[in-house]
Structures are given as C-alpha cells and as structure tokens.
PDB file of C-alpha atoms and ligand atoms in Angstrom:
ATOM      1  CA  MET A  15     110.759 108.115  86.836  1.00 93.00           C
ATOM      2  CA  THR A  16     110.508 107.000  83.228  1.00 96.00           C
ATOM      3  CA  VAL A  17     109.199 103.877  81.502  1.00 98.00           C
ATOM      4  CA  ASN A  18     112.766 102.620  81.543  1.00 98.00           C
ATOM      5  CA  ASP A  19     112.623 102.364  85.337  1.00 98.00           C
ATOM      6  CA  CYS A  20     110.032  99.553  85.064  1.00 98.00           C
ATOM      7  CA  LEU A  21     111.654  96.146  85.300  1.00 98.00           C
ATOM      8  CA  ILE A  22     110.599  92.613  84.609  1.00 98.00           C
ATOM      9  CA  LEU A  23     112.030  90.636  87.491  1.00 98.00           C
ATOM     10  CA  ASP A  24     112.558  86.903  87.660  1.00 98.00           C
ATOM     11  CA  LEU A  25     111.324  85.163  90.759  1.00 98.00           C
ATOM     12  CA  PRO A  26     112.783  81.960  92.166  1.00 98.00           C
ATOM     13  CA  LYS A  27     111.134  78.862  90.661  1.00 98.00           C
ATOM     14  CA  ILE A  28     111.476  75.617  92.531  1.00 98.00           C
ATOM     15  CA  ALA A  29     110.678  73.089  89.836  1.00 97.00           C
ATOM     16  CA  ASP A  30     109.139  69.875  91.224  1.00 97.00           C
ATOM     17  CA  GLY A  31     107.323  66.948  89.647  1.00 97.00           C
ATOM     18  CA  ARG A  32     104.571  67.575  92.239  1.00 98.00           C
ATOM     19  CA  GLY A  33     104.084  71.145  90.992  1.00 97.00           C
ATOM     20  CA  ASN A  34     106.240  74.236  90.835  1.00 98.00           C
ATOM     21  CA  LEU A  35     106.692  76.781  93.596  1.00 98.00           C
ATOM     22  CA  SER A  36     107.645  80.441  93.339  1.00 98.00           C
ATOM     23  CA  ILE A  37     108.449  82.970  96.080  1.00 98.00           C
ATOM     24  CA  ILE A  38     108.315  86.758  96.751  1.00 98.00           C
ATOM     25  CA  GLU A  39     110.081  88.168  99.768  1.00 98.00           C
ATOM     26  CA  GLU A  40     109.957  91.877 100.418  1.00 98.00           C
ATOM     27  CA  ASN A  41     113.230  93.854  99.959  1.00 98.00           C
ATOM     28  CA  LYS A  42     114.809  90.739  98.495  1.00 98.00           C
ATOM     29  CA  HIS A  43     113.038  89.665  95.308  1.00 98.00           C
ATOM     30  CA  ILE A  44     111.271  92.995  94.985  1.00 98.00           C
ATOM     31  CA  PRO A  45     112.742  96.371  95.976  1.00 98.00           C
ATOM     32  CA  PHE A  46     110.200  97.537  98.559  1.00 98.00           C
ATOM     33  CA  LYS A  47     108.425  96.491 101.748  1.00 98.00           C
ATOM     34  CA  ILE A  48     105.005  94.984 101.062  1.00 98.00           C
ATOM     35  CA  GLU A  49     102.161  96.842 102.836  1.00 98.00           C
ATOM     36  CA  ARG A  50      99.327  95.518 100.755  1.00 98.00           C
ATOM     37  CA  ALA A  51      98.379  92.746  98.372  1.00 98.00           C
ATOM     38  CA  TYR A  52      95.336  92.685  96.079  1.00 98.00           C
ATOM     39  CA  TRP A  53      94.300  90.720  93.094  1.00 98.00           C
ATOM     40  CA  ILE A  54      92.213  91.284  89.965  1.00 98.00           C
ATOM     41  CA  TYR A  55      90.173  88.395  88.508  1.00 98.00           C
ATOM     42  CA  ASP A  56      87.008  87.734  86.505  1.00 98.00           C
ATOM     43  CA  VAL A  57      87.817  90.606  84.113  1.00 98.00           C
ATOM     44  CA  PRO A  58      85.271  90.531  81.316  1.00 97.00           C
ATOM     45  CA  GLY A  59      86.814  90.132  77.865  1.00 93.00           C
ATOM     46  CA  GLY A  60      88.066  93.430  76.449  1.00 96.00           C
ATOM     47  CA  ASP A  61      87.893  95.395  79.743  1.00 98.00           C
ATOM     48  CA  GLU A  62      90.707  97.454  81.179  1.00 98.00           C
ATOM     49  CA  ARG A  63      91.867  98.113  84.734  1.00 97.00           C
ATOM     50  CA  GLY A  64      94.064 100.901  86.043  1.00 96.00           C
ATOM     51  CA  GLY A  65      94.211 104.039  84.017  1.00 97.00           C
ATOM     52  CA  HIS A  66      95.859 106.113  86.717  1.00 98.00           C
ATOM     53  CA  ALA A  67      99.201 106.824  88.391  1.00 98.00           C
ATOM     54  CA  TYR A  68     100.307 106.841  91.974  1.00 98.00           C
ATOM     55  CA  CYS A  69     102.298 109.681  93.585  1.00 97.00           C
ATOM     56  CA  THR A  70     104.114 107.389  96.007  1.00 98.00           C
ATOM     57  CA  THR A  71     102.977 103.779  95.691  1.00 98.00           C
ATOM     58  CA  GLN A  72     105.369 101.269  94.084  1.00 98.00           C
ATOM     59  CA  GLU A  73     103.898  98.024  92.736  1.00 98.00           C
ATOM     60  CA  PHE A  74     104.908  94.575  91.620  1.00 98.00           C
ATOM     61  CA  ILE A  75     102.498  92.869  89.265  1.00 99.00           C
ATOM     62  CA  VAL A  76     102.436  89.102  88.586  1.00 98.00           C
ATOM     63  CA  ALA A  77     100.222  87.135  86.217  1.00 98.00           C
ATOM     64  CA  LEU A  78      99.575  84.208  88.627  1.00 98.00           C
ATOM     65  CA  SER A  79      97.410  82.672  85.967  1.00 98.00           C
ATOM     66  CA  GLY A  80      96.692  83.504  82.332  1.00 98.00           C
ATOM     67  CA  SER A  81      98.085  86.614  80.699  1.00 98.00           C
ATOM     68  CA  PHE A  82      97.519  90.392  80.343  1.00 98.00           C
ATOM     69  CA  ASP A  83      99.433  93.487  79.216  1.00 98.00           C
ATOM     70  CA  VAL A  84     100.561  96.370  81.401  1.00 98.00           C
ATOM     71  CA  VAL A  85     100.893  99.574  79.445  1.00 98.00           C
ATOM     72  CA  ILE A  86     103.145 102.119  81.209  1.00 98.00           C
ATOM     73  CA  SER A  87     103.486 105.800  80.247  1.00 98.00           C
ATOM     74  CA  ASP A  88     105.760 108.454  81.719  1.00 98.00           C
ATOM     75  CA  GLY A  89     103.959 111.207  79.764  1.00 97.00           C
ATOM     76  CA  ALA A  90     106.637 111.232  77.021  1.00 96.00           C
ATOM     77  CA  GLU A  91     107.021 107.553  76.168  1.00 97.00           C
ATOM     78  CA  GLU A  92     104.870 104.444  76.444  1.00 98.00           C
ATOM     79  CA  ARG A  93     105.893 100.817  76.852  1.00 98.00           C
ATOM     80  CA  THR A  94     103.857  97.622  76.930  1.00 98.00           C
ATOM     81  CA  PHE A  95     104.914  94.708  79.146  1.00 98.00           C
ATOM     82  CA  SER A  96     103.216  91.332  78.557  1.00 98.00           C
ATOM     83  CA  LEU A  97     102.933  89.152  81.650  1.00 98.00           C
ATOM     84  CA  ASN A  98     102.162  85.459  81.213  1.00 98.00           C
ATOM     85  CA  ARG A  99     104.414  83.565  83.705  1.00 98.00           C
ATOM     86  CA  SER A 100     103.797  83.080  87.377  1.00 97.00           C
ATOM     87  CA  TYR A 101     107.585  83.246  88.102  1.00 98.00           C
ATOM     88  CA  LYS A 102     108.026  86.725  86.590  1.00 98.00           C
ATOM     89  CA  GLY A 103     106.622  90.073  87.504  1.00 98.00           C
ATOM     90  CA  LEU A 104     106.770  93.722  86.597  1.00 98.00           C
ATOM     91  CA  TYR A 105     108.166  96.258  89.022  1.00 98.00           C
ATOM     92  CA  VAL A 106     106.370  99.626  88.601  1.00 98.00           C
ATOM     93  CA  PRO A 107     107.955 102.535  90.501  1.00 98.00           C
ATOM     94  CA  SER A 108     105.784 105.493  91.656  1.00 98.00           C
ATOM     95  CA  GLY A 109     105.004 108.333  89.265  1.00 98.00           C
ATOM     96  CA  LEU A 110     104.031 106.367  86.211  1.00 98.00           C
ATOM     97  CA  TRP A 111     100.711 105.987  84.402  1.00 98.00           C
ATOM     98  CA  ARG A 112      99.543 102.434  84.104  1.00 98.00           C
ATOM     99  CA  VAL A 113      96.750 100.569  82.349  1.00 98.00           C
ATOM    100  CA  MET A 114      96.161  96.786  82.487  1.00 98.00           C
ATOM    101  CA  LYS A 115      94.485  95.319  79.390  1.00 98.00           C
ATOM    102  CA  ASN A 116      94.074  92.218  77.131  1.00 98.00           C
ATOM    103  CA  PHE A 117      93.241  89.939  80.031  1.00 98.00           C
ATOM    104  CA  SER A 118      92.942  86.293  78.989  1.00 98.00           C
ATOM    105  CA  THR A 119      90.004  84.247  80.228  1.00 96.00           C
ATOM    106  CA  ASN A 120      90.498  83.202  83.865  1.00 94.00           C
ATOM    107  CA  SER A 121      93.574  85.412  84.306  1.00 98.00           C
ATOM    108  CA  LEU A 122      94.577  86.349  87.809  1.00 98.00           C
ATOM    109  CA  ALA A 123      96.703  89.402  88.488  1.00 98.00           C
ATOM    110  CA  LEU A 124      98.429  89.655  91.827  1.00 98.00           C
ATOM    111  CA  ILE A 125      99.593  93.140  92.793  1.00 98.00           C
ATOM    112  CA  LEU A 126     101.915  93.858  95.775  1.00 98.00           C
ATOM    113  CA  ALA A 127     102.013  97.485  96.815  1.00 98.00           C
ATOM    114  CA  SER A 128     104.421  99.454  98.963  1.00 98.00           C
ATOM    115  CA  THR A 129     101.616 101.443 100.757  1.00 98.00           C
ATOM    116  CA  GLU A 130      98.268 100.945 102.282  1.00 98.00           C
ATOM    117  CA  TYR A 131      95.337 102.022 100.135  1.00 98.00           C
ATOM    118  CA  ASP A 132      95.007 105.789  99.969  1.00 98.00           C
ATOM    119  CA  GLU A 133      92.775 107.392  97.428  1.00 98.00           C
ATOM    120  CA  HIS A 134      94.699 110.619  97.699  1.00 98.00           C
ATOM    121  CA  ASP A 135      97.776 108.821  96.187  1.00 98.00           C
ATOM    122  CA  TYR A 136      95.997 108.462  92.872  1.00 98.00           C
ATOM    123  CA  ILE A 137      96.299 110.705  89.774  1.00 98.00           C
ATOM    124  CA  MET A 138      93.184 109.857  87.829  1.00 98.00           C
ATOM    125  CA  ASP A 139      93.459 112.425  84.991  1.00 97.00           C
ATOM    126  CA  PHE A 140      96.063 111.804  82.246  1.00 97.00           C
ATOM    127  CA  GLU A 141      96.361 115.471  81.355  1.00 97.00           C
ATOM    128  CA  SER A 142      97.192 116.431  84.940  1.00 97.00           C
ATOM    129  CA  PHE A 143      99.673 113.486  85.069  1.00 98.00           C
ATOM    130  CA  LYS A 144     101.388 114.705  81.811  1.00 97.00           C
ATOM    131  CA  LYS A 145     101.593 118.251  83.254  1.00 96.00           C
ATOM    132  CA  TRP A 146     103.160 116.936  86.479  1.00 95.00           C
ATOM    133  CA  LYS A 147     105.751 114.911  84.538  1.00 95.00           C
ATOM    134  CA  GLU A 148     106.575 117.865  82.270  1.00 93.00           C
ATOM    135  CA  ASP A 149     107.131 120.088  85.328  1.00 93.00           C
ATOM    136  CA  GLU A 150     109.269 117.326  86.862  1.00 88.00           C
ATOM    137  CA  ARG A 151     111.366 117.106  83.621  1.00 84.00           C
ATOM    138  CA  SER A 152     111.820 120.891  83.381  1.00 88.00           C
ATOM    139  CA  ASP A 153     112.779 121.085  87.125  1.00 87.00           C
ATOM    140  CA  SER A 154     115.539 118.501  86.565  1.00 82.00           C
ATOM    141  CA  LEU A 155     117.086 120.492  83.652  1.00 78.00           C
TER     142      LEU A 155
HETATM  143  P1  TYD B   8      91.252 100.935  91.526  1.00 55.74           P
HETATM  144  O1  TYD B   8      92.630 101.105  92.175  1.00 55.74           O
HETATM  145  O2  TYD B   8      90.707 102.089  90.848  1.00 55.74           O
HETATM  146  O3  TYD B   8      91.234  99.702  90.521  1.00 55.74           O
HETATM  147  P2  TYD B   8      91.885  99.565  89.108  1.00 55.74           P
HETATM  148  O4  TYD B   8      93.116 100.435  89.043  1.00 55.74           O
HETATM  149  O5  TYD B   8      92.266  98.132  88.953  1.00 55.74           O
HETATM  150  O6  TYD B   8      90.863  99.926  88.073  1.00 55.74           O
HETATM  151  O7  TYD B   8      90.262 100.424  92.650  1.00 55.74           O
HETATM  152  C1  TYD B   8      88.941 100.045  92.397  1.00 55.74           C
HETATM  153  C2  TYD B   8      88.099 100.189  93.604  1.00 55.74           C
HETATM  154  O8  TYD B   8      88.635  99.357  94.694  1.00 55.74           O
HETATM  155  C3  TYD B   8      88.064 101.580  94.206  1.00 55.74           C
HETATM  156  O9  TYD B   8      86.751 101.829  94.696  1.00 55.74           O
HETATM  157  C4  TYD B   8      88.970 101.524  95.394  1.00 55.74           C
HETATM  158  C5  TYD B   8      88.955 100.141  95.811  1.00 55.74           C
HETATM  159  N1  TYD B   8      90.258  99.668  96.365  1.00 55.74           N
HETATM  160  C6  TYD B   8      90.451  99.497  97.714  1.00 55.74           C
HETATM  161  O10 TYD B   8      89.509  99.718  98.512  1.00 55.74           O
HETATM  162  N2  TYD B   8      91.650  99.103  98.196  1.00 55.74           N
HETATM  163  C7  TYD B   8      92.699  98.829  97.344  1.00 55.74           C
HETATM  164  O11 TYD B   8      93.787  98.420  97.771  1.00 55.74           O
HETATM  165  C8  TYD B   8      92.491  98.967  95.942  1.00 55.74           C
HETATM  166  C9  TYD B   8      93.636  98.749  94.973  1.00 55.74           C
HETATM  167  C10 TYD B   8      91.242  99.420  95.482  1.00 55.74           C
END
C-alpha cells in the first residue's frame, strides 16, 4: 500500500430544505464491511491523534463537523488530506501511517473500521513501520 491508495470518496447527499442527509452503507459506499465505529471530539487546539499504522485494519474517516487534516505516510512518501465536508470521507487502507491534526474547534471525526479493536494490530513506532515498508518494497522487486 502507498499513499496513492488512499481515496477521498464522495458520499450520497440528499439535499433538502429541512436539512441535508448523507449515507454510508458497507461494501457499497466504502470498500469494506464495518465492524466498528468510533469518533473523536473535544480535541484541544493544537493536539494530534493517531500517530500509528494498522497491520490489517482499513478505515474510513469523515469530518461530520468542522475540519481536520489526515497526514498519511507509506514510509517513502507523505500526503495530507484535508477533511471539512460531512458528505466526503477518506478511505485509508491497512499498512499506512496516519496522523490526524489541525482539528478546528468543535470538530467531530467519525471513523469506521473494518475490524474490532485489537491493540496487536497497531504499529506504534515509526522507525519499525518504515523498516516494515522497506522490507515489503524490496520483497516486491
Ligand atoms: P488510539 O487508537 O491510540 O487513538 P488515536 O489513534 O486517536 O490517538 O486509542 C486511544 C485509546 O482508546 C487506547 O487506550 C485504546 C482505546 N480504544 C479502544 O478501546 N477501542 C477503539 O476502538 C479505539 C480506536 C481505541
């Protein structure tokens, strides 16, 4: 997986004078089955979340309210995705380092995940992550 495998996906938006409505169905609007949903809120100004990779978990991240950046690294390249619409989200495949930062006041991040929570799925150390990706790249040559 590389940073180019991350995708901003458009969700359906049913515009209505009474308020808009958007939808996420598993394996339809996002490319995996949803096993878990969690959300991040009340992030103090300037703080960051994430700073790890998952071996198997895929995620879909939506800024339900406000805005924030998701910085993705594959060990060789880094890309920043800015999320600020509740009808768009970022698909993050497994095997990528991700950091969430620049949260606006009152922002609300919804994260849908393809697995149940498992602390053993995390890679918490960037140097180990880089080494893993280097090995992966040299294996594929
Ligand atoms: P973590 O994934 O490290 O948060 P972030 O990447 O946003 O910094 O999780 C923070 C804490 O919450 C950690 O103690 C594990 C716990 N947690 C769960 O129990 N279940 C979950 O689904 C998640 C995502 C975290």
